[in-house]
Amino acid sequence: MEYAIVFLPLVGSLISGFFGKRIGDKYTQILASTLVAVAAILSISIFYKVLSHDYSSNKLIFNWISSGNFVVNWSVKIDSLTSVMLVVVTLISSIIHFYSIGYMNNDPHKPRFMAYLSLFTFAMLTLVTADNFLQLFFGWEGVGLCSYLLIGFWYKKMSANSAAIKAFIVNRVGDFGFAIGIFLIFFYYGTVNYSEVFQKTPELIMQTVNFMGAEFNLINLVCILLFIGSMGKSAQILLHTWLPDAMEGPTPVSALIHAATMVTAGVFLVVRCSPIFEYSQLALNIVAIVGMATAFFAATVALVQNDIKKIIAYSTCSQLGYMFFAAGIGAYHVAIFHLFTHAFFKALLFLGAGCVIHSFREEQDINLMGGVWKKIPYTYALMIIGTLALTGFPFLSGFYSKDAIIEFAYLKGSAVGYCAVFVGIFTAFLTAIYSWRLIFKTFHGKFNNKKNNLSTIHDSALIMLIPSAILAFGAIISGVVFKKLFIGNETNFWEGSILFLEPIKYLHPPQWIIFMTPFIVTATIPAAYYLFAKDNKILKNLVLKNKFFYNFLLNKWYFDELYNFIFVEPTKKIGLFFWQRGDVNTIDKYGPDGISRIVKILSNKVVNFQSGYLYHYAFVMLVGLSILLTYLILY
């Protein structure tokens, strides 16, 4: 069963990629989607076995590397953490596979798209089932490759190619730190297998290492380097710039990779490595601070964006920040709980956005929409459910997981914890504003689109609405159903997969903590409706009076411009210098171009001897004979 979960998507990818044209678009799509759906059913079965029978296993696929004492296997490790990730990856992936059948209906390259989606699913499953850092790194790079391929799927668009390259390069920065962390683990631990590394960690808490001319505690350094890898993959601040641009890919890609699965790999890594991070308070504080900064930053930028997919993309960055500062305060299980619920409502929002874009014939600017909630009622209802869950409206999934993060931060009782409470509540307020801004500007007010006639706007096909409805169901019930299991007072679900050195305080926070966020997100709805749907003069005046601040947010805090100034332009100038002065004027001039020029000159001179006169040939032969005789006499 475990083997089938991992390899069924790979089989679907290979069939779609190599035999898709022979099988036909329709059968390729159905086959690939069905294989991933079977993997999802098997994953739910595994999750049930873990839940009911404390099932765990580590099944060997093959011996990968064996060199002296260094042994690395390719395995399928099953524990409670893996079982949750299997359900998230395969279930969301299967839903999006079926949704893609409708969304990509007019695309001429359906088999290639399905091949990439299924290959990504296989790489993600390889990542979450790894029992060692090397296998995890293989899956880590695999999802990065698939992300590159899917973002640039419409490769004839220059913007898609640029976004794919940007995502690939920015992720390489984080992956470089991750790789160094793995090298350090191997050098000092002598192994990269989880169980052995986690067992040896308490013995090395006093170990120091000289790194780049300075002394560092080994555990601190390893955790920070692993977290740098997580920052790149999970689009945390400083390494976040690739995620909004990644919206150039098809919407199902945004839903699967950049909302529900790949971007959560960084959170999974930190939680998986809790037996290491628990011994580094410095690293945990850094994780929490970066998470808080990302949550706040992304929420402020989302307030003024106009591209429907980029608003949701920045929302993803912000929610990932919540997950990281939950892990940073030691509430790893709450971080996974939010990861679990977030997968449903964020994938729902992206698929809903895809239905909107589909209805408006590829229009993505929310300022060019409006007044269509009666024309596309099913899409509207789905987006409302996703928005309510995202904002933490009472009794939907986001309410349970997001509020749990804020409550556990308060119960932490530290300065970082109290700071996380403030950032979490304020970011929830910003989240409610930009989420309802998207809803009201997209569906309410006046119809502002000149490319489409209002009478032509209609809901998407059932093949797109039904998968979205399944996600809506998950967004409604996943919080209330799984709260006790994941973060309840008496749960022992995480034993063996997450380490807590300090027992989690299951105390009741003050009433104001419990009611603050639900009150804010509820009160924001009528205020947002008035500002964005009824009377937007207040906002226009506010923008005019704060033009600098508005442009600061609209330009995403000028991170792209800053990186362009510091890294991109100098690199281009260095590259042009070495290309023109080094390659063209030196290597080419005196190398292949110079040799070819000399040969051409000599050939032009030698051709003069080919005159057709016998006495010229006799003269040349005589000269050659003289040279040969001279050589023989002298040597």
XYZ file of C-alpha atoms in Angstrom:
635
model
C 0.000 0.000 0.000
C 2.781 2.429 0.961
C 4.663 1.723 -2.262
C 1.534 2.301 -4.333
C 0.910 5.700 -2.747
C 4.350 6.928 -3.782
C 4.657 5.347 -7.215
C 1.134 5.580 -8.685
C 1.594 9.313 -9.475
C 4.964 8.498 -11.079
C 3.314 5.879 -13.288
C 0.685 8.436 -14.280
C 3.395 10.973 -15.090
C 5.375 8.559 -17.266
C 2.296 7.390 -19.175
C 1.102 10.963 -19.712
C 4.514 12.220 -20.758
C 5.579 9.433 -23.102
C 2.306 7.979 -24.365
C -0.149 10.864 -23.959
C -0.388 11.639 -27.663
C -1.069 8.005 -28.513
C -3.668 7.539 -25.793
C -5.390 10.854 -26.447
C -5.953 13.927 -24.294
C -9.180 12.754 -22.663
C -7.947 9.319 -21.599
C -4.597 10.710 -20.475
C -6.308 13.194 -18.169
C -8.671 10.569 -16.741
C -5.875 8.030 -16.222
C -3.499 10.469 -14.492
C -6.286 11.830 -12.268
C -7.529 8.347 -11.365
C -4.087 7.096 -10.346
C -3.585 10.067 -8.014
C -7.119 9.579 -6.656
C -6.300 5.940 -5.833
C -3.178 7.170 -4.010
C -5.413 9.564 -2.057
C -7.768 6.746 -1.017
C -4.809 4.647 0.125
C -3.410 7.650 2.037
C -6.693 8.070 3.901
C -6.525 4.361 4.742
C -3.003 4.793 6.118
C -4.130 7.817 8.137
C -6.964 5.765 9.626
C -4.549 2.959 10.574
C -2.240 5.467 12.277
C -5.205 7.020 14.079
C -6.861 3.815 15.233
C -3.941 1.405 15.669
C -0.896 3.683 16.211
C 0.458 2.241 12.985
C 4.002 3.122 11.928
C 6.438 1.552 9.509
C 9.605 2.152 7.535
C 9.461 0.102 4.364
C 12.660 -0.269 2.350
C 12.448 0.329 -1.398
C 16.132 -0.242 -2.141
C 19.589 0.440 -0.747
C 20.558 3.745 -2.309
C 24.115 4.495 -1.115
C 26.467 2.199 0.790
C 30.012 3.445 1.339
C 31.768 2.246 4.471
C 29.702 3.310 7.459
C 27.643 5.659 5.310
C 24.408 3.856 4.414
C 21.386 5.609 2.932
C 18.242 3.744 1.951
C 15.307 4.786 -0.175
C 12.395 4.128 2.130
C 8.775 4.954 2.842
C 8.582 6.132 6.444
C 5.090 6.219 7.943
C 4.285 7.944 11.220
C 1.607 10.382 12.345
C 3.271 13.418 10.734
C 3.790 11.610 7.431
C 0.223 10.285 7.417
C -1.171 13.817 7.696
C 1.072 15.080 4.901
C 0.116 12.114 2.694
C -3.550 12.986 3.025
C -2.893 16.654 2.262
C -0.673 16.014 -0.761
C -2.624 13.230 -2.442
C -6.144 14.472 -1.668
C -5.521 18.045 -2.798
C -3.544 16.816 -5.799
C -6.292 14.439 -6.937
C -8.949 17.154 -6.623
C -6.849 19.571 -8.642
C -6.083 16.920 -11.272
C -9.817 16.551 -11.950
C -10.324 20.327 -11.863
C -7.564 20.670 -14.478
C -9.570 18.554 -16.929
C -12.035 21.431 -17.201
C -9.643 24.329 -16.734
C -7.138 23.173 -19.382
C -9.850 22.106 -21.813
C -8.675 24.430 -24.582
C -4.958 23.959 -24.038
C -3.175 21.943 -26.771
C -0.641 20.418 -24.361
C -2.828 18.593 -21.839
C -0.683 15.408 -21.581
C 2.424 17.441 -20.778
C 0.534 19.374 -18.104
C -0.756 16.182 -16.500
C 2.721 14.667 -16.646
C 4.168 17.640 -14.765
C 1.377 17.646 -12.144
C 1.750 13.928 -11.440
C 5.545 14.172 -11.370
C 5.273 16.947 -8.816
C 2.987 14.777 -6.680
C 5.530 11.946 -6.800
C 8.380 14.289 -5.788
C 6.342 15.700 -2.896
C 5.468 12.205 -1.686
C 9.148 11.256 -1.859
C 9.904 14.286 0.313
C 7.351 13.609 3.047
C 8.016 9.830 3.257
C 11.804 10.185 3.535
C 13.574 8.696 6.536
C 16.813 10.566 5.859
C 17.949 14.017 4.781
C 19.335 12.859 1.425
C 16.048 11.391 0.222
C 14.273 14.462 1.532
C 16.682 16.657 -0.446
C 15.979 14.624 -3.596
C 12.236 15.258 -3.211
C 12.976 18.870 -2.242
C 14.812 19.479 -5.513
C 12.233 17.442 -7.420
C 9.361 19.702 -6.387
C 11.543 22.705 -7.229
C 12.126 21.351 -10.730
C 8.420 20.647 -11.239
C 7.600 24.120 -9.967
C 9.935 25.563 -12.615
C 8.328 23.456 -15.336
C 4.771 24.328 -14.303
C 5.295 28.054 -13.744
C 6.827 28.246 -17.211
C 4.290 25.849 -18.727
C 3.132 28.533 -21.169
C 6.734 28.977 -22.267
C 5.839 31.219 -25.221
C 4.990 33.983 -22.719
C 8.110 35.922 -21.752
C 6.610 36.739 -18.341
C 6.078 33.024 -17.624
C 9.686 32.194 -18.531
C 11.003 35.034 -16.371
C 8.838 33.947 -13.413
C 9.999 30.332 -13.745
C 13.667 31.343 -13.809
C 13.157 33.682 -10.856
C 11.515 30.938 -8.801
C 14.296 28.508 -9.669
C 17.131 30.908 -8.773
C 15.622 32.251 -5.541
C 14.969 28.698 -4.371
C 18.583 27.799 -5.159
C 19.683 30.425 -2.624
C 17.694 28.738 0.116
C 18.675 25.264 -1.070
C 22.355 26.203 -0.858
C 21.952 26.864 2.867
C 19.947 23.653 3.228
C 22.686 21.640 1.501
C 25.386 23.082 3.773
C 23.235 22.120 6.762
C 23.058 18.528 5.498
C 26.845 18.502 4.926
C 27.402 19.636 8.530
C 25.044 16.954 9.816
C 26.921 14.267 7.905
C 30.343 15.581 8.966
C 29.589 15.773 12.702
C 26.930 13.080 13.077
C 28.407 10.596 10.607
C 24.926 9.853 9.235
C 21.966 11.544 7.565
C 19.277 9.129 8.796
C 16.641 10.865 10.909
C 16.575 8.369 13.747
C 20.338 8.390 14.232
C 20.647 12.169 13.900
C 17.842 12.811 16.382
C 19.319 10.297 18.820
C 22.797 11.886 18.736
C 21.634 15.511 18.967
C 21.547 15.714 22.816
C 25.180 14.544 22.860
C 26.309 17.441 20.635
C 24.570 20.398 22.263
C 27.934 21.795 23.458
C 29.748 21.139 20.174
C 31.127 24.240 18.447
C 32.193 24.660 14.848
C 34.296 27.245 13.035
C 32.185 28.519 10.173
C 33.359 31.357 7.927
C 35.919 32.467 10.504
C 33.582 32.543 13.497
C 32.675 30.087 16.247
C 29.105 28.801 16.278
C 27.231 26.276 18.319
C 26.736 23.292 16.012
C 23.042 22.775 16.773
C 22.277 26.480 16.321
C 24.122 26.587 13.000
C 22.520 23.420 11.647
C 19.021 24.608 12.559
C 19.561 28.042 11.030
C 20.881 26.533 7.780
C 17.956 24.115 7.589
C 15.609 27.027 8.167
C 17.224 29.021 5.343
C 16.210 26.169 3.055
C 12.696 26.379 4.475
C 12.594 30.132 3.880
C 13.249 29.652 0.172
C 10.746 26.859 -0.346
C 8.053 28.436 1.819
C 8.549 31.983 0.497
C 9.433 33.686 3.768
C 10.521 37.308 3.794
C 13.820 37.998 1.975
C 13.329 34.854 -0.132
C 9.645 35.445 -0.887
C 9.882 37.370 -4.158
C 9.370 34.339 -6.415
C 5.913 33.334 -5.149
C 3.756 36.232 -6.436
C 5.448 36.047 -9.853
C 4.774 32.298 -9.915
C 1.122 33.139 -10.569
C 2.111 33.242 -14.262
C 1.518 29.486 -14.305
C -1.949 27.968 -14.865
C -4.303 28.406 -11.903
C -4.352 24.677 -10.960
C -0.571 24.979 -10.527
C -1.059 27.906 -8.155
C -3.577 25.888 -6.155
C -1.531 22.701 -5.906
C 2.058 23.892 -5.632
C 1.916 27.456 -4.400
C -0.892 27.174 -1.861
C -1.416 23.677 -0.533
C 1.680 21.507 -0.881
C 5.140 22.609 -2.057
C 5.244 25.847 -0.099
C 4.388 23.923 3.067
C 7.496 21.732 2.652
C 9.493 24.245 4.704
C 7.023 24.018 7.583
C 7.149 20.226 7.339
C 10.966 20.307 7.497
C 11.028 22.395 10.679
C 8.416 20.179 12.341
C 10.135 16.973 11.204
C 13.375 18.308 12.696
C 11.773 19.291 15.999
C 14.163 16.893 17.828
C 16.968 19.194 16.645
C 15.225 22.579 16.873
C 14.119 21.892 20.452
C 17.784 22.152 21.477
C 18.265 25.553 19.805
C 16.262 28.369 21.336
C 18.138 30.831 19.124
C 16.967 29.068 15.969
C 13.381 28.854 17.254
C 13.380 32.590 17.989
C 14.657 33.288 14.465
C 11.933 31.050 13.013
C 9.285 32.899 15.025
C 10.590 36.375 14.148
C 10.869 35.610 10.424
C 7.373 34.083 10.493
C 5.916 37.154 12.186
C 7.672 39.514 9.773
C 6.412 37.519 6.781
C 2.834 37.365 8.067
C 2.716 41.134 8.563
C 4.621 42.065 5.392
C 2.563 39.886 3.040
C -0.728 41.046 4.556
C 0.165 44.729 4.046
C 1.118 44.123 0.404
C -2.061 42.142 -0.289
C -4.133 45.180 0.784
C -3.404 47.071 -2.447
C -2.781 44.382 -5.097
C -5.236 44.200 -7.983
C -4.406 40.823 -9.547
C -6.812 38.295 -8.055
C -4.208 35.510 -7.988
C -1.461 37.711 -6.523
C -3.736 38.761 -3.658
C -4.251 35.109 -2.799
C -0.515 34.447 -3.303
C 0.430 37.094 -0.731
C -2.230 35.635 1.533
C -0.387 32.324 1.227
C 2.885 34.003 2.268
C 1.115 35.498 5.261
C -0.463 32.229 6.372
C 2.868 30.438 6.011
C 4.244 33.085 8.351
C 1.591 32.029 10.900
C 2.736 28.416 10.590
C 6.376 29.340 11.114
C 5.873 31.492 14.168
C 3.717 28.703 15.602
C 6.665 26.336 15.103
C 9.019 28.999 16.479
C 7.152 29.139 19.794
C 7.330 25.349 19.996
C 3.726 24.637 18.973
C 4.710 22.358 16.109
C 1.439 20.439 16.200
C -0.546 23.669 15.861
C 1.578 24.637 12.863
C 0.669 21.333 11.190
C -2.980 21.793 12.137
C -3.003 25.175 10.371
C -1.116 23.633 7.448
C -3.846 20.989 7.217
C -6.816 23.371 7.296
C -5.045 25.965 5.130
C -4.597 23.404 2.355
C -8.378 23.170 1.922
C -9.431 26.786 2.030
C -6.454 28.195 0.149
C -6.711 25.626 -2.649
C -10.441 26.456 -2.713
C -9.698 30.162 -3.112
C -7.301 29.522 -5.979
C -9.720 27.215 -7.755
C -12.486 29.750 -7.188
C -10.241 32.441 -8.634
C -9.654 30.128 -11.599
C -13.424 29.896 -12.135
C -13.660 33.691 -12.019
C -10.806 34.091 -14.508
C -12.416 31.454 -16.705
C -15.736 33.331 -16.617
C -14.055 36.643 -17.494
C -12.011 35.050 -20.319
C -8.597 35.305 -18.651
C -9.112 38.664 -16.944
C -7.338 38.822 -13.544
C -7.655 42.485 -12.503
C -10.356 42.801 -9.832
C -10.867 46.452 -10.815
C -12.179 45.190 -14.151
C -14.775 42.895 -12.620
C -17.699 43.554 -10.283
C -21.449 43.060 -10.249
C -21.453 39.381 -11.202
C -22.462 37.552 -8.035
C -25.883 36.730 -9.512
C -24.326 35.586 -12.796
C -21.899 33.124 -11.194
C -23.655 32.182 -7.928
C -21.875 28.851 -7.400
C -18.422 30.384 -7.816
C -19.502 33.230 -5.536
C -20.656 30.820 -2.824
C -17.414 28.844 -3.020
C -15.302 31.999 -2.760
C -17.349 33.183 0.218
C -16.707 29.897 2.035
C -12.991 30.074 1.294
C -12.815 33.693 2.448
C -14.694 33.002 5.682
C -12.353 30.120 6.458
C -9.246 32.174 5.638
C -10.254 35.106 7.800
C -11.041 32.878 10.764
C -14.800 33.353 10.814
C -16.294 31.427 13.765
C -16.675 27.673 13.379
C -14.959 27.348 10.018
C -11.571 25.648 9.709
C -9.406 28.770 9.858
C -11.130 29.847 13.062
C -9.872 26.784 14.931
C -6.321 26.648 13.587
C -5.467 30.352 13.399
C -6.915 31.155 16.821
C -5.065 28.160 18.262
C -1.777 29.684 17.080
C -2.558 32.978 18.820
C -3.684 31.212 22.010
C -0.581 29.016 22.196
C 1.611 32.070 21.555
C 0.009 33.793 24.548
C 0.394 30.707 26.731
C 4.081 30.539 25.809
C 4.527 33.451 28.216
C 7.708 34.770 26.591
C 8.467 38.085 24.904
C 8.471 36.376 21.522
C 5.138 34.757 22.336
C 3.454 38.032 23.322
C 4.857 39.701 20.210
C 3.424 36.851 18.143
C 0.005 37.454 19.728
C 0.003 41.101 18.679
C 1.259 40.352 15.161
C -1.190 37.462 14.791
C -4.230 39.539 15.782
C -3.236 42.570 13.704
C -2.443 40.405 10.689
C -5.834 38.709 11.071
C -7.403 42.170 10.848
C -5.433 42.947 7.656
C -6.349 39.522 6.276
C -10.034 40.244 6.734
C -9.693 43.605 4.952
C -7.911 42.376 1.831
C -9.974 39.170 1.642
C -13.297 41.008 1.645
C -11.845 43.650 -0.678
C -11.273 40.848 -3.180
C -14.820 39.528 -2.748
C -16.615 42.866 -2.962
C -14.586 44.260 -5.858
C -14.889 41.002 -7.794
C -18.569 40.183 -7.270
C -20.317 43.364 -6.090
C -20.621 46.957 -7.231
C -20.777 47.873 -10.914
C -19.734 45.652 -13.796
C -16.510 47.260 -15.049
C -15.283 44.911 -17.759
C -15.262 46.271 -21.321
C -13.885 43.107 -22.931
C -16.885 40.993 -21.896
C -20.592 41.562 -21.989
C -22.368 40.907 -18.682
C -24.775 38.550 -20.443
C -21.861 36.289 -21.452
C -20.632 35.783 -17.880
C -21.584 32.349 -16.567
C -20.472 29.736 -14.052
C -17.802 27.199 -14.935
C -18.498 23.601 -15.894
C -19.290 20.976 -13.251
C -15.864 19.368 -13.737
C -14.467 22.575 -12.163
C -17.222 23.281 -9.648
C -17.471 19.790 -8.096
C -13.758 19.578 -7.096
C -14.069 23.096 -5.688
C -17.151 22.047 -3.715
C -15.222 19.125 -2.175
C -12.567 21.583 -1.010
C -15.314 23.846 0.367
C -16.605 20.927 2.413
C -13.076 20.408 3.790
C -12.749 24.132 4.526
C -15.933 23.961 6.604
C -15.385 20.789 8.644
C -11.621 20.142 8.806
C -11.143 22.432 11.792
C -13.925 21.198 14.043
C -13.406 17.510 13.156
C -9.636 17.348 13.659
C -9.043 19.925 16.403
C -9.122 17.457 19.289
C -6.989 14.951 17.423
C -4.277 17.442 16.426
C -4.161 19.893 19.347
C -6.522 18.548 22.012
C -5.553 18.382 25.682
C -5.440 14.591 25.813
C -4.130 13.834 22.327
C -1.128 11.553 21.941
C -1.377 11.505 18.158
C 2.036 13.138 17.645
C 4.064 10.853 19.910
C 7.059 9.494 18.046
C 7.053 12.121 15.305
C 7.281 15.464 17.157
C 9.485 16.150 20.174
C 8.400 18.546 22.926
C 11.157 19.063 25.507
C 8.817 21.250 27.544
C 5.265 20.011 28.057
C 2.704 22.084 26.184
C 0.638 24.242 28.535
C -3.006 23.310 27.930
C -4.381 26.238 29.898
C -7.285 28.485 29.080
C -6.152 31.892 27.814
C -8.019 35.056 28.843
C -11.445 35.574 27.322
C -10.266 38.614 25.353
C -7.747 36.442 23.499
C -10.459 33.956 22.573
C -12.976 36.538 21.343
C -10.690 39.241 19.931
C -9.963 37.719 16.519
C -13.505 36.448 15.769
C -14.889 39.859 16.741
C -12.441 41.705 14.497
C -12.969 39.503 11.425
C -16.746 39.653 11.854
C -16.868 43.418 12.316
C -14.651 43.916 9.275
C -17.266 42.470 6.871
C -19.816 45.356 6.933
C -17.007 47.923 7.051
C -15.324 46.381 4.007
C -18.657 46.206 2.162
C -19.254 49.912 2.696
C -15.703 50.923 1.705
C -15.264 48.673 -1.312
C -18.787 48.187 -2.671
C -20.878 51.173 -1.597
C -18.739 54.285 -1.241
C -15.129 54.149 -2.393
C -14.570 57.925 -2.117
C -13.142 57.471 1.370
C -10.502 55.086 0.042
C -9.688 57.329 -2.917
C -9.103 60.282 -0.581
C -7.046 58.110 1.724
C -4.850 56.974 -1.189
C -4.388 60.558 -2.431
C -3.328 61.758 1.004
C -0.929 58.823 1.487
C 0.408 58.365 -2.030
C 3.930 57.489 -0.907
C 2.724 54.821 1.524
C 0.297 53.437 -1.077
C 3.062 53.160 -3.693
C 5.337 51.588 -1.090
C 2.812 48.795 -0.585
C 1.864 48.584 -4.261
C 5.527 48.048 -5.132
C 5.819 45.304 -2.484
C 8.138 47.272 -0.195
C 10.490 47.666 -3.186
C 12.121 44.291 -2.552
C 12.313 43.514 -6.265
C 13.835 46.901 -7.043
C 16.318 46.501 -4.202
C 17.391 43.037 -5.318
C 17.593 44.264 -8.887
C 19.922 47.077 -7.791
C 22.085 44.947 -5.468
C 22.261 41.636 -7.325
C 20.750 41.610 -10.815
C 22.254 44.721 -12.426
C 25.797 44.241 -11.030
C 25.689 40.587 -12.104
C 24.608 41.621 -15.601
C 27.448 44.158 -15.817
C 30.005 41.606 -14.624
C 28.654 39.084 -17.103
C 28.774 41.550 -19.998
C 32.333 42.566 -19.058
C 33.632 38.992 -19.040
C 31.664 38.157 -22.176
C 32.934 41.110 -24.220
C 36.456 41.512 -22.786
C 37.124 37.944 -21.828
C 35.137 35.703 -24.147
C 34.856 37.737 -27.362
C 38.001 39.878 -27.285
C 40.378 37.356 -25.688
C 39.324 33.717 -25.883
C 37.525 33.921 -29.214
C 39.967 36.440 -30.720
C 43.114 34.460 -29.946
C 41.468 31.053 -29.768
C 39.108 29.561 -32.337
C 38.556 32.831 -34.229
C 42.306 33.594 -34.302
C 43.277 30.114 -35.464
C 40.597 30.094 -38.138
C 41.794 33.500 -39.332
C 45.418 32.295 -39.597
C 44.315 29.165 -41.448
C 42.314 31.303 -43.850
C 45.318 33.588 -44.534
C 47.636 30.627 -45.100
C 45.098 28.924 -47.344
C 44.824 32.104 -49.422
C 48.628 32.118 -49.844
C 48.909 28.400 -50.573
C 46.187 28.539 -53.183
C 48.534 30.641 -55.330
C 50.633 27.536 -55.907
C 47.650 25.812 -57.474
C 48.176 27.628 -60.778
C 47.874 24.703 -63.226
C 51.413 25.155 -64.597
C 53.697 22.100 -64.479
C 56.864 24.066 -63.698
C 55.178 25.578 -60.587
C 54.430 22.094 -59.259
C 57.988 20.930 -60.104
C 59.355 23.922 -58.210
C 57.270 23.114 -55.152
C 58.358 19.471 -55.250
C 62.006 20.569 -55.526
C 61.670 22.868 -52.527
C 60.029 20.058 -50.539
C 62.768 17.609 -51.503
C 65.427 20.138 -50.450
C 63.816 20.613 -47.068
C 63.553 16.826 -46.553
C 67.222 16.243 -47.500
C 68.365 19.066 -45.246
C 66.414 17.554 -42.342
C 67.884 14.069 -42.920
C 71.463 15.391 -43.168
C 71.208 17.511 -40.036
C 69.389 15.026 -37.832
